[in-house]
C-alpha atoms as one frame of an Amber mdcrd trajectory, in Angstrom:
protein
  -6.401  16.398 -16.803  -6.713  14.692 -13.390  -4.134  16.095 -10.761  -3.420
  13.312  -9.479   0.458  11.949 -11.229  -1.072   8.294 -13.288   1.933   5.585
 -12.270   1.103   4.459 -15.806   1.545   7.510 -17.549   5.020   9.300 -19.138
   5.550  12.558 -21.002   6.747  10.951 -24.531   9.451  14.021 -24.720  10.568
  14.599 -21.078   9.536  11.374 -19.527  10.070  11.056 -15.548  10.656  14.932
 -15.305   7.067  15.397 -16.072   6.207  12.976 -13.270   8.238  14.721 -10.910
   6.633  17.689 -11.730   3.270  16.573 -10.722   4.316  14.840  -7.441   5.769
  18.037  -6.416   2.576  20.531  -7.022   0.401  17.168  -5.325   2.999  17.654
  -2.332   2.270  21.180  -2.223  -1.596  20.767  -2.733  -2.100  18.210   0.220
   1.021  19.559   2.567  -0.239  20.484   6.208   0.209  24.281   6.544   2.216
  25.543   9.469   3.206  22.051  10.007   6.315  23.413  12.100   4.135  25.398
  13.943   1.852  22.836  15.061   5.089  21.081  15.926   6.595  23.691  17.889
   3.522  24.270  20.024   3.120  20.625  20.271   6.882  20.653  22.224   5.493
  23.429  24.067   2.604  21.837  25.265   0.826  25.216  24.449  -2.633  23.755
  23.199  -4.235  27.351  23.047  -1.987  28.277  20.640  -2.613  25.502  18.175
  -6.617  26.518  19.013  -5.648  30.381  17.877  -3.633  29.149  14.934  -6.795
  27.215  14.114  -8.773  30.357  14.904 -11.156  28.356  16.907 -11.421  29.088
  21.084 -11.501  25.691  23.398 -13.769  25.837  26.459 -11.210  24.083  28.856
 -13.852  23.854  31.676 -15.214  19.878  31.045 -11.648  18.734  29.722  -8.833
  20.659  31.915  -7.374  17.363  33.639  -7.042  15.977  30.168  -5.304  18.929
  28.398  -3.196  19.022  31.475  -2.453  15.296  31.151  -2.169  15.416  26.962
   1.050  15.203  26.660   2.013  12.337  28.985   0.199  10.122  26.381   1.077
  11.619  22.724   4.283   9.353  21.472   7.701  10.549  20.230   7.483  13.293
  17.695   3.627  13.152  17.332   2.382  16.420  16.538  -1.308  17.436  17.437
  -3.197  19.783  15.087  -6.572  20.263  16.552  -8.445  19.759  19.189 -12.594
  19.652  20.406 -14.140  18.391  22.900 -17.693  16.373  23.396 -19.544  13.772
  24.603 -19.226  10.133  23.577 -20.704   7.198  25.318 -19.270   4.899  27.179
 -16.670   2.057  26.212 -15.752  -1.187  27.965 -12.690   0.117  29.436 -14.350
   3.778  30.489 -14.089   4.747  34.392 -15.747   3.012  36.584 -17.267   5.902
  38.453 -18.770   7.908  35.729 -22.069   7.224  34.283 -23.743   7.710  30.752
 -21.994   9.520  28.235 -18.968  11.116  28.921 -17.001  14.959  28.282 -13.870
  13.852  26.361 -11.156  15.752  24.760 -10.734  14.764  21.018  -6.964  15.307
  19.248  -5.974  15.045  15.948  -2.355  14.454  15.581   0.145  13.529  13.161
  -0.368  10.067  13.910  -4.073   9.101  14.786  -6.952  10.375  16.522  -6.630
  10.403  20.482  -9.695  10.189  22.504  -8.635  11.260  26.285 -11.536  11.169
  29.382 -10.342  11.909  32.981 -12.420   9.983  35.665 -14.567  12.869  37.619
 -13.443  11.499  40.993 -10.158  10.377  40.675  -6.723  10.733  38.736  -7.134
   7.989  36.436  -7.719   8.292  32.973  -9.548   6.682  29.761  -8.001   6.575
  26.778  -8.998   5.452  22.979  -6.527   5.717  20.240  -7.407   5.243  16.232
  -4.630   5.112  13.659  -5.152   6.394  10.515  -5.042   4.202   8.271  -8.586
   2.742   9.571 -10.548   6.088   9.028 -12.133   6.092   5.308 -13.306  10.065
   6.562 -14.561  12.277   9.132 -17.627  14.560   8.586 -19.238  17.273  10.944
 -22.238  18.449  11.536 -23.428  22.255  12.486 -26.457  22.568  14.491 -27.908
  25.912  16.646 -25.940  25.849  19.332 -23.436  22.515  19.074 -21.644  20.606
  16.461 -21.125  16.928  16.118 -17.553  14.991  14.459 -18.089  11.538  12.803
 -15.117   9.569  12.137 -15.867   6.961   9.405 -14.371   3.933  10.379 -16.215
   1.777   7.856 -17.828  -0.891   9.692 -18.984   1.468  12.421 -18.925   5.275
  12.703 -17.814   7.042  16.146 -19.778  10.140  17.617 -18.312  13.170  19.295
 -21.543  14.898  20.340 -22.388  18.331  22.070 -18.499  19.527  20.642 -18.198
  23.580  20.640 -19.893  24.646  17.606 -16.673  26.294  15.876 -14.290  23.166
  16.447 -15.636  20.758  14.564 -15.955  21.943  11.115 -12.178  23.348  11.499
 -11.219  19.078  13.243 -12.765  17.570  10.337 -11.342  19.582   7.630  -7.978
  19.101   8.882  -8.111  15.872   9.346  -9.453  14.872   5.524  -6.988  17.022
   4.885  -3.647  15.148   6.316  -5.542  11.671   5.606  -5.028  12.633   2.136
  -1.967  13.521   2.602  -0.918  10.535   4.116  -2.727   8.747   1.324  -0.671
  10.402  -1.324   2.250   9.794   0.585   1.355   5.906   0.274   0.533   6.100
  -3.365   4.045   8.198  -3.982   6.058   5.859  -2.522   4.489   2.950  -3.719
   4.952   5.015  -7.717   8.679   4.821  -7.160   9.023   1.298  -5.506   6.411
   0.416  -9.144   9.092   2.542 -11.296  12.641   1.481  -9.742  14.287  -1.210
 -12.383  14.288  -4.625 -11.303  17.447  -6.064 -10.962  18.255  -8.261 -13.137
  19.903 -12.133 -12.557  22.609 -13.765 -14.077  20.564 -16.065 -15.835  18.131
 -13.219 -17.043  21.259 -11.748 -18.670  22.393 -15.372 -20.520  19.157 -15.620
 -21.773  19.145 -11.761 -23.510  22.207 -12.090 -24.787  21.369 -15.322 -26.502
  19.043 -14.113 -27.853  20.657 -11.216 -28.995  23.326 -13.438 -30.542  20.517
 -15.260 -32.390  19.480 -12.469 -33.497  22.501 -11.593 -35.477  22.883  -7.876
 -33.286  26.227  -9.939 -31.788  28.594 -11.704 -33.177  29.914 -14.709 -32.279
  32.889 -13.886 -30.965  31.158 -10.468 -29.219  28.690 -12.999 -28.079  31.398
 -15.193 -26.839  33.750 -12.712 -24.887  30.579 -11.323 -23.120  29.337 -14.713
 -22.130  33.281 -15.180 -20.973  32.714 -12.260 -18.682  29.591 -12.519 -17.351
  30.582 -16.218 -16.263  33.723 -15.308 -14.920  31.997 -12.534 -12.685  29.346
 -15.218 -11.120  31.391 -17.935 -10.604  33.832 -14.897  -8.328  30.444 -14.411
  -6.324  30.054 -18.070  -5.670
């Protein structure tokens, strides 16, 4: 049987419970490990820590302005989770003083995938941000000496060349990781918004029980005392 919990699908004898059941062990499958962790290092600012916990080293030496400037630009409660860093060309809004490609410092966080590049003569400082929800996957690619990270974006795929060669097998596995967790997230929620019981209207409720009463499961004067009551109740909401 697929893992995956079927909105269509109930357990004839234990119904929801089995449901539950499933979400919980799909929870468990797709959680982040050490999520807390990551967060607590995050708050810490200590990115060589979230490196060891990933057991992968970062060469600081092309990207130290922008680990030292990371945290200035991740928002509210964002957590990062990995790290790598390579060359990608140049964009529209890139500095003005560099030329060709460019060294920047790739992080995957709770919340999208930050691109940071610090100009080589000055302070200032590129950034690129993509939210989740518009990657479809990210790949990488081992060769001799360097690795590459593609992030699928569907009508174009972006490049982080020349990346350490341990980093970007560890980026990308982490981060099809939490997009399926955030996709199972999406599908959960959307199960129990499919599965709550629409309320139902006044009129809904005249109609059933007239039907009922036609029916012959009410009486008429059942039928009668609870049309009495269900009137009286909407006409005290007018």
């Amino acid at each position: 049987m697929d893992s995956d919990v079927s909105p269509d699908y109930e357990c004839p004898k234990c119904g929801a419970i089995y449901a539950k059941v499933e979400a919980f062990q799909e929870r468990q499958k797709y959680k982040m490990e050490s999520f807390d962790v990551y967060a607590a290092f995050t708050k810490l600012r200590h990115w060589g820590a979230i490196c060891k916990l990933n057991n992968v080293n970062l060469n600081s030496f092309s990207t130290q302005k922008e680990l030292e400037e990371l945290s200035k630009y991740l928002e509210p409660e964002e957590v990062v989770f990995a790290l790598a860093s390579g060359i990608m060309a140049q964009t529209s809004t890139s500095n003005s003083f560099d030329f060709g490609l460019n060294t920047w410092l790739a992080v995957l966080t709770s919340d999208r995938f930050l691109f940071l590049d610090a100009a080589l003569f000055t302070r200032s400082i590129d950034t690129q941000s993509i939210r989740h929800d518009k990657v479809q996957a990210v790949s990488a690619s081992q060769g001799w000496m360097f690795g590459k990270i593609m992030i699928d974006l569907g009508s174009r795929v972006i490049t982080i060349d020349n990346c350490e060669k341990e980093t970007v097998k560890v980026f990308a596995d982490l981060a099809n990781k939490w997009l399926k967790a955030l996709e199972h997230k999406r599908r959960s929620i959307a199960y129990g918004e499919r599965r709550l019981p629409k309320e139902e209207s006044a009129i809904d409720k005249l109609e059933r029980l007239a039907q009922l009463h036609k029916n012959g499961v009410l009486s008429d004067a059942e039928f009668k005392e609870v049309k009495d009551k269900l009137l009286g109740s909407l006409s005290s909401n007018i």
